[in-house]
Tab-separated table of C-alpha atoms and ligand atoms in Angstrom:
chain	number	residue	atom	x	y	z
A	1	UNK	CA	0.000	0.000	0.000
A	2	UNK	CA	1.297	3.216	-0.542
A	3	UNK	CA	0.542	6.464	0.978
A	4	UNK	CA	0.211	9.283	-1.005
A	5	UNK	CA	0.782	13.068	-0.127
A	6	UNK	CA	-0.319	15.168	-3.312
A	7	UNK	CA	-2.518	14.621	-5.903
A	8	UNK	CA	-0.056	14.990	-8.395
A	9	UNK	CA	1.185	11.476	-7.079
A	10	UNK	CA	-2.858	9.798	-7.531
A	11	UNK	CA	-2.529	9.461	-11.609
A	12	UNK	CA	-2.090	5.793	-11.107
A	13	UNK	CA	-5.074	5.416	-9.026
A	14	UNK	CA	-7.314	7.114	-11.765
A	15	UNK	CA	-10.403	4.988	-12.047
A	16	UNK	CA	-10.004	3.810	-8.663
A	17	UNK	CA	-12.898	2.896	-6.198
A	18	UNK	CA	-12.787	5.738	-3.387
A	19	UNK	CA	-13.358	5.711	0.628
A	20	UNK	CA	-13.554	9.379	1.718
A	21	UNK	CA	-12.685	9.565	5.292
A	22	UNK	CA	-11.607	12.220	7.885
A	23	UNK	CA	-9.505	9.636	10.101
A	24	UNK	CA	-9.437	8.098	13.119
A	25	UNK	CA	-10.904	4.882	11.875
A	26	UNK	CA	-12.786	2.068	13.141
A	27	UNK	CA	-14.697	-0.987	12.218
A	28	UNK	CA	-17.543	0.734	10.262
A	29	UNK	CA	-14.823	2.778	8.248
A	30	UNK	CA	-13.197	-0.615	7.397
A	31	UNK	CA	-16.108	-1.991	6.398
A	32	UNK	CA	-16.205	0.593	3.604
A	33	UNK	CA	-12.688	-0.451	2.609
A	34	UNK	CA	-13.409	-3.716	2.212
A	35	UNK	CA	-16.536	-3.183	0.568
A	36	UNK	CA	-14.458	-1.046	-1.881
A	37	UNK	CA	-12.486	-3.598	-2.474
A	38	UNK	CA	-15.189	-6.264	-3.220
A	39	UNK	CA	-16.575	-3.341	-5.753
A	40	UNK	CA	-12.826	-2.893	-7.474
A	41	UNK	CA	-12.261	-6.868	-7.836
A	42	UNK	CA	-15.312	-6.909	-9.655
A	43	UNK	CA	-13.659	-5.347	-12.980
A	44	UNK	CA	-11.161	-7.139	-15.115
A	45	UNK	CA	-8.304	-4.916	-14.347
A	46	UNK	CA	-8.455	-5.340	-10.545
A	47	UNK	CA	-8.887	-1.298	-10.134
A	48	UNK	CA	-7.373	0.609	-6.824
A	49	UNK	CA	-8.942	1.072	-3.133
A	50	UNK	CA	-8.201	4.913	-2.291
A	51	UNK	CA	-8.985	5.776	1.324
A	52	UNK	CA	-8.857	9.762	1.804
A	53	UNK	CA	-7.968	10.959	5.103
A	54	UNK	CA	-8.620	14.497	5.848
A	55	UNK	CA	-9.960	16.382	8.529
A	56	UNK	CA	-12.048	18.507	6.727
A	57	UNK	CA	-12.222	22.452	8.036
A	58	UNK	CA	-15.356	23.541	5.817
A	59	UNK	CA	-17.637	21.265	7.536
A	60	UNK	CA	-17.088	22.452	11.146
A	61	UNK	CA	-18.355	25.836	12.975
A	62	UNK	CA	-16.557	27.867	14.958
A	63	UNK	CA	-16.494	25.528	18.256
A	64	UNK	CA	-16.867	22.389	17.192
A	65	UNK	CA	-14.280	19.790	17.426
A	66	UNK	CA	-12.435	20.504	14.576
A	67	UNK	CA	-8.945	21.215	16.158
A	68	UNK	CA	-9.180	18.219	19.217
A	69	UNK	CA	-10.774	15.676	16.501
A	70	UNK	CA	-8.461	12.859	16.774
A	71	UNK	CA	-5.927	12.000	14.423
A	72	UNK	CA	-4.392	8.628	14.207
A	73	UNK	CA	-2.718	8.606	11.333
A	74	UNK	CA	-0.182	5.836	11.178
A	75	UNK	CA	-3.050	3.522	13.119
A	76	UNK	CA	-5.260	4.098	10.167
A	77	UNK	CA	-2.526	3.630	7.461
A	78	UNK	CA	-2.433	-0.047	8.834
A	79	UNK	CA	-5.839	-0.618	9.151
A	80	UNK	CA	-6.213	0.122	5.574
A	81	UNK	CA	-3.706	-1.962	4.378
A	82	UNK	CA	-4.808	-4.853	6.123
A	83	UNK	CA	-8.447	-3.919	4.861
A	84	UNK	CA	-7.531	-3.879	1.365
A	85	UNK	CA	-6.467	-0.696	0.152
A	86	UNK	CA	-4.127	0.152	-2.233
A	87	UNK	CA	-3.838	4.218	-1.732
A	88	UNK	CA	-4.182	6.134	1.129
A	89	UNK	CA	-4.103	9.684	0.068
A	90	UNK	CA	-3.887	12.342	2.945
A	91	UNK	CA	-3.873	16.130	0.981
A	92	UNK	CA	-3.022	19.283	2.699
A	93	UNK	CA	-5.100	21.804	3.139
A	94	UNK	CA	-3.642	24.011	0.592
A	95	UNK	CA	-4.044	21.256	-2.136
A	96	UNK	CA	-8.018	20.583	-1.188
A	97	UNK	CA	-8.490	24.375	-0.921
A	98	UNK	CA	-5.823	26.398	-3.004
A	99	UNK	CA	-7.945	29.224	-2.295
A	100	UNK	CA	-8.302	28.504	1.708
A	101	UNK	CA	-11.263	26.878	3.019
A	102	UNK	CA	-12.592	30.230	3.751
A	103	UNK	CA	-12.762	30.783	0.175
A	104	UNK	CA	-16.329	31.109	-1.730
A	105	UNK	CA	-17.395	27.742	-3.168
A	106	UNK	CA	-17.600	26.574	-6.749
A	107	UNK	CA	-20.054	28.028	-7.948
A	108	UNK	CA	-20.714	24.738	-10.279
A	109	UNK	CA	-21.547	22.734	-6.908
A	110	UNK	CA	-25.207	21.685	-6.718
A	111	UNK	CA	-26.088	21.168	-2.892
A	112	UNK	CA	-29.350	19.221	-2.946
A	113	UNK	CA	-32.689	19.170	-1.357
A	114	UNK	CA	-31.856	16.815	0.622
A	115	UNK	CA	-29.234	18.463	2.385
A	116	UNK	CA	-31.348	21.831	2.635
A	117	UNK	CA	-34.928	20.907	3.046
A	118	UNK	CA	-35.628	18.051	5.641
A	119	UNK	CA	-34.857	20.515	8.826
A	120	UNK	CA	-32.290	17.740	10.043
A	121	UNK	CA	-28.584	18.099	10.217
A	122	UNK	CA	-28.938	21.436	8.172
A	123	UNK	CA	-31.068	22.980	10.999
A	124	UNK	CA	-28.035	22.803	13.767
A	125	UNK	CA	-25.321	22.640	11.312
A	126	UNK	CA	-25.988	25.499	8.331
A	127	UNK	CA	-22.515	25.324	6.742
A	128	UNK	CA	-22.079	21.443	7.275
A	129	UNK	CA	-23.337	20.523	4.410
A	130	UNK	CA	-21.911	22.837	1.970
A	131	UNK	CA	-18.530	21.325	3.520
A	132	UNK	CA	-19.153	18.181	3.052
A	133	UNK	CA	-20.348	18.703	-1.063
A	134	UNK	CA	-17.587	21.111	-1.143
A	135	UNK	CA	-14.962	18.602	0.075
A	136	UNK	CA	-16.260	15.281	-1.752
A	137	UNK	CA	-16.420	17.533	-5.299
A	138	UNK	CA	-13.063	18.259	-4.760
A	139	UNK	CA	-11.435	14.930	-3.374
A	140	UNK	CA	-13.249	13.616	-6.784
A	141	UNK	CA	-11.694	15.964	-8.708
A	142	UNK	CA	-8.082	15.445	-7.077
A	143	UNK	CA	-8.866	10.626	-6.771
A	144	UNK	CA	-10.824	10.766	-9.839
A	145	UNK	CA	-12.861	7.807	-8.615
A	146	UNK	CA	-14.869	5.454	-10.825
A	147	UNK	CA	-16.891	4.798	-7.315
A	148	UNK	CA	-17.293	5.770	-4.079
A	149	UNK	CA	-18.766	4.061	-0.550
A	150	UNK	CA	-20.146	6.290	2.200
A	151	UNK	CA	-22.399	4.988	4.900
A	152	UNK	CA	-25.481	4.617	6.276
A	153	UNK	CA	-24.339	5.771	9.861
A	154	UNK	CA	-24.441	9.235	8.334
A	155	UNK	CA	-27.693	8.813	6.522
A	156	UNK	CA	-28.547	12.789	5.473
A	157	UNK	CA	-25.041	12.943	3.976
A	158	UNK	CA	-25.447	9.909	1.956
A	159	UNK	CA	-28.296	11.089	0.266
A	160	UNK	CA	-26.741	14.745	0.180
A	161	UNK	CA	-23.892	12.879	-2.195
A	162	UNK	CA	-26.110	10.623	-4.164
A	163	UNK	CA	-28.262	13.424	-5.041
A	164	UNK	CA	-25.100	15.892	-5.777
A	165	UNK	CA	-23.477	12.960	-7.696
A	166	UNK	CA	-26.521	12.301	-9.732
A	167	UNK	CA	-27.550	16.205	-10.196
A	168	UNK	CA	-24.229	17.103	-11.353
A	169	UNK	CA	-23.487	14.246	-13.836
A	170	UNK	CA	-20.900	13.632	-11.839
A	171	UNK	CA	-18.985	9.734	-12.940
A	172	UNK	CA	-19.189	8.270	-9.905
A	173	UNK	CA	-21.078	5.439	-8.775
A	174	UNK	CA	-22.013	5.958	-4.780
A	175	UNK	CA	-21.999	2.668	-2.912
A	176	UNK	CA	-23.471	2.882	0.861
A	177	UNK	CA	-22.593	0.485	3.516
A	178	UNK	CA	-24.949	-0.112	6.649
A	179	UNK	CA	-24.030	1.053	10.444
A	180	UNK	CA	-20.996	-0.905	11.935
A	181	UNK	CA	-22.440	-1.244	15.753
A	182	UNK	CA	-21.022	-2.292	18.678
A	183	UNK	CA	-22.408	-5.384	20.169
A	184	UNK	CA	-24.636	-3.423	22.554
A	185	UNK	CA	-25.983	-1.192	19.915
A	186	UNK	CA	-23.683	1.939	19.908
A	187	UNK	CA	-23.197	3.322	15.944
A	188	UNK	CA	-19.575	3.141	15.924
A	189	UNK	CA	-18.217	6.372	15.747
A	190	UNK	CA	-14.623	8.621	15.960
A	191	UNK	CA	-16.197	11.007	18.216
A	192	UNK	CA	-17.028	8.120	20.416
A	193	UNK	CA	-13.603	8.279	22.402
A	194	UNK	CA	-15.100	11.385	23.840
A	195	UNK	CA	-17.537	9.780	25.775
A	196	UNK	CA	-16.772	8.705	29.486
A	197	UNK	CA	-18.213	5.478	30.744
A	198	UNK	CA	-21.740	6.911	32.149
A	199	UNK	CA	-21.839	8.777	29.057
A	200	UNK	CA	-21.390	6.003	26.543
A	201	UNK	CA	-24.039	3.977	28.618
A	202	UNK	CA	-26.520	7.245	27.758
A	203	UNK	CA	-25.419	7.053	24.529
A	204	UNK	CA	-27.462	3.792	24.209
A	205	UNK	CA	-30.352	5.457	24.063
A	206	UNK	CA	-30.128	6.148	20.500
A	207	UNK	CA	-30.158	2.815	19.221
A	208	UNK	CA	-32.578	2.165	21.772
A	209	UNK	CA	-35.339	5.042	20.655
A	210	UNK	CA	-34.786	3.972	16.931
A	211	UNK	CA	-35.674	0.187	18.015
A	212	UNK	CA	-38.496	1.212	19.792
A	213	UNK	CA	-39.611	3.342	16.469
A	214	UNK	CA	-39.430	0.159	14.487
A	215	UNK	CA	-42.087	-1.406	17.028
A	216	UNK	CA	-44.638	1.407	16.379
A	217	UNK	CA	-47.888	1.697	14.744
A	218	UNK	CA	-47.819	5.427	13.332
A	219	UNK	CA	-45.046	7.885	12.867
A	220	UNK	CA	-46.941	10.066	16.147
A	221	UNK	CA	-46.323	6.864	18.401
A	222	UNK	CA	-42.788	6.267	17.030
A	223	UNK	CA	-41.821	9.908	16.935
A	224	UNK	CA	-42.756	9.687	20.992
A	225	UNK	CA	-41.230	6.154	22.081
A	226	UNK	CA	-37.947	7.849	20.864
A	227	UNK	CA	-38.403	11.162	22.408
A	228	UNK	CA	-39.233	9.086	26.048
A	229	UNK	CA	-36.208	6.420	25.647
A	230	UNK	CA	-34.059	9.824	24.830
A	231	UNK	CA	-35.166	11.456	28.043
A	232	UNK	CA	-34.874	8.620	29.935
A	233	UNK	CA	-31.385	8.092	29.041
A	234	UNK	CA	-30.874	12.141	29.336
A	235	UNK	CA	-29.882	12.436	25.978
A	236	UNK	CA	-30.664	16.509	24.814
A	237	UNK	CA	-32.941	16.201	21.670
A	238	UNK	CA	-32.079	18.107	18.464
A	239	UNK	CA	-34.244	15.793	16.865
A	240	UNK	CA	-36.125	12.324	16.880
A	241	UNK	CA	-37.891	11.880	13.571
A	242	UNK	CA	-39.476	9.368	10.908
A	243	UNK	CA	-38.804	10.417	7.666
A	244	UNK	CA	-39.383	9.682	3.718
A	245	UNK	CA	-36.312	7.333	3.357
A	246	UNK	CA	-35.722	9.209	0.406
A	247	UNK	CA	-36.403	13.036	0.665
A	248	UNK	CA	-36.135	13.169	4.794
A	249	UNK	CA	-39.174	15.337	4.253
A	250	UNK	CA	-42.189	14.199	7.018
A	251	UNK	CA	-44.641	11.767	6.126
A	252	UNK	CA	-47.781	11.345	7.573
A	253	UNK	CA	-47.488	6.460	7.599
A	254	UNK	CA	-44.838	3.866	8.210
A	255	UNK	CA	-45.184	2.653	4.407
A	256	UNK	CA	-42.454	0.985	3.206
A	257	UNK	CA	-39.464	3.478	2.621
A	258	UNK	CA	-39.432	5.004	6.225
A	259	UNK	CA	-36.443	6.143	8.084
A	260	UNK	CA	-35.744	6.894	11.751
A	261	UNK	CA	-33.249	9.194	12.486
A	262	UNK	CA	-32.087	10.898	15.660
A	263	UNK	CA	-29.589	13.021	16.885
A	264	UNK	CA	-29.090	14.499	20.977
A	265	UNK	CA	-25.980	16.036	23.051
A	266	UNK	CA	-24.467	13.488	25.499
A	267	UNK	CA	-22.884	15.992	27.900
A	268	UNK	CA	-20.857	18.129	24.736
A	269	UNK	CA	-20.583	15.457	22.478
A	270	UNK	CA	-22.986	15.214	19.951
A	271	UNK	CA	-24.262	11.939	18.352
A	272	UNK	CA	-26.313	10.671	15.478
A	273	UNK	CA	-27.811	7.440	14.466
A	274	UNK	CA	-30.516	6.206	12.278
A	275	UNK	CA	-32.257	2.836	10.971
A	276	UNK	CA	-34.815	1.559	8.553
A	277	UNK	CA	-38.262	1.271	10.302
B	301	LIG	P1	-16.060	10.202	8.837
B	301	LIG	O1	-14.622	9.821	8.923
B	301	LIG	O2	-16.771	10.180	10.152
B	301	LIG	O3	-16.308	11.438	8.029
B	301	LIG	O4	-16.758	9.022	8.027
B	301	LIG	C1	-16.262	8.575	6.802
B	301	LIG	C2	-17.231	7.572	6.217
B	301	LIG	O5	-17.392	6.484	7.124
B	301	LIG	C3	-18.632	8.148	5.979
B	301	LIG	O6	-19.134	7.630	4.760
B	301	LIG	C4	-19.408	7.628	7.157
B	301	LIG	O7	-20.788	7.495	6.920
B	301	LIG	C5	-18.775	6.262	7.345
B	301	LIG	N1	-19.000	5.757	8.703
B	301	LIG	C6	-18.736	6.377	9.879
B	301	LIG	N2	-19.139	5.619	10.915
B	301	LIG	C7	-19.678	4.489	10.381
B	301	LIG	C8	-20.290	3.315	10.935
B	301	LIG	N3	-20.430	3.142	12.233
B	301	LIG	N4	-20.731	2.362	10.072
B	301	LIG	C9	-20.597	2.528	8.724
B	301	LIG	N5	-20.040	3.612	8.148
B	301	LIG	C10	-19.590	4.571	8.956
C-alpha cells in the first residue's frame, strides 16, 4: 500500500474505487474499505482502493471539534492496508483548498434538497453541508474515482452525495454500507472516544429510541417512544424523527421506505444514528 501526499502522485489510481474519510478509523470505516475492495475486484483490471484521510475544516463551525478531533494517522494507514487498500491519500489543506477553506465555493456545486430541506442536520449545522459537497467535489476531482462508498451511519449525507453525484453528472457510482455497531448497539463512531463510561451507557439510548420506532404503529407513536427512551437516558434532543427514506421530508405512515433518524448532546458530544423502520 502506498501512501500518497499530493494529488499529483494519484494518476495511477485514476479509475479507482474511493473511501472518503476524515480519520481516526474504526470498524464501520473498514467496512467501507473492504466493501471497496469487493466493488474494485469486480472489474477485469483489478482497479485501486483509495482511502482519503482528511480532517475537513469547511464542515465544522466555529467551536466544534475541529482542532481536538483525533488524528491517528499511522493507526489508520495499517488498518487500511490490512483492509484492502491500495492508496491512502492524505492532501493538505492548501491542495483541497488552493484558495483557503474560507474561500467562496464553486459556484458549479449543486447542494441538494436533501441536504437543505428536511430541517435535520442542516437545521443545527448550516454550513455542514456545503462542507461536506464542497470537500467530496473536490477529493473527486483530485482521486478521480470510478466509485465511491459512504455509509449509512451518516444517513442525510449519503443522500446529500447521491443526489449531488446524480444532479451534477458527476462519474461516480455511490456505494453505501450499513451502520458498523457495537455489540450493545452503539453506531460506531470517531467522536465516540469522547464519551466517558456513564456517558457512553446514555449514549445507548439512540439505538434504543430507533428500536423502539421500528415497534410502532404510526409515525406520532414512534416519533414519541424515541423522544421518552431519549429522556430517559438524558440524551438533549435536536431531533427524533421518521422520515421519507428518500427526501427526509415528514410523512404522515410507516409505508415501506421510512427512516428513523435521531440526533441528541451526550454531555458536549454530539451523536447521530438512524435505521430503517
Ligand atoms: P467520517 O470519517 O466520520 O467522516 O466518516 C467517513 C465515512 O465512514 C462516511 O461515509 C461515514 O458514513 C462512514 N461511517 C462512519 N461511521 C460508520 C459506521 N459506524 N458504520 C458505517 N459507516 C460509517
Amino acid at each position: 500500500m502506498q501512501i500518497v501526499w499530493s494529488a499529483v502522485d494519484l494518476e495511477p489510481a485514476y479509475g479507482g474505487v474511493c473511501v472518503p474519510t476524515m480519520g481516526a478509523l474504526h470498524e464501520g470505516h473498514l467496512s467501507l474499505v473492504r466493501r471497496a475492495r469487493e466493488e474494485a475486484d469486480l472489474h477485469a483490471h483489478r482497479l485501486p482502493v483509495v482511502v482519503t484521510i482528511f480532517v475537513n475544516p469547511a464542515q465544522f463551525a466555529p467551536g466544534e471539534d475541529f482542532a481536538r478531533y483525533p488524528r491517528t494517522f499511522e493507526a489508520d494507514c495499517e488498518k487500511c492496508e490490512q483492509s484492502g487498500a491500495d492508496v491512502v491519500f492524505a492532501p493538505a489543506v492548501g491542495e483541497v483548498y488552493p484558495e483557503g477553506p474560507g474561500a467562496p465555493i464553486d459556484p458549479r456545486i449543486i447542494i441538494p434538497a436533501v441536504a437543505r430541506e428536511p430541517g435535520l442536520e442542516e437545521k443545527s449545522r448550516p454550513q455542514f453541508f456545503i462542507g461536506v459537497c464542497r470537500v467530496v467535489h473536490r477529493l473527486f476531482e483530485l482521486v478521480r474515482p470510478s466509485a465511491a462508498v459512504f455509509g449509512e451511519k451518516d444517513y442525510q449525507q449519503l443522500l446529500t452525495i447521491r443526489a449531488m453525484a446524480s444532479e451534477m453528472a458527476l462519474p461516480v457510482t455511490i456505494h453505501s454500507e450499513p451502520t458498523a455497531r457495537d455489540e450493545d448497539g452503539l453506531a460506531l463512531s470517531s467522536r465516540n472516544v469522547y464519551l466517558a463510561p456513564p456517558q457512553r451507557k446514555r449514549a445507548l439510548g439512540l439505538s434504543k429510541a430507533l428500536r423502539a420506532a421500528r415497534g410502532a404503529a404510526s409515525v406520532a407513536e414512534a416519533e414519541s417512544a424515541m423522544r421518552s427512551i431519549l429522556l430517559a437516558n438524558q440524551v438533549e434532543i435536536d431531533y427524533a424523527v421518521v422520515r421519507d427514506a428518500h427526501t427526509l421530508m415528514p410523512i404522515e405512515n410507516l409505508a415501506f421506505g421510512a427512516r428513523a433518524l435521531v440526533a441528541g448532546r451526550v454531555g458536549a458530544v454530539r451523536l447521530i444514528d438512524n435505521m430503517a423502520v
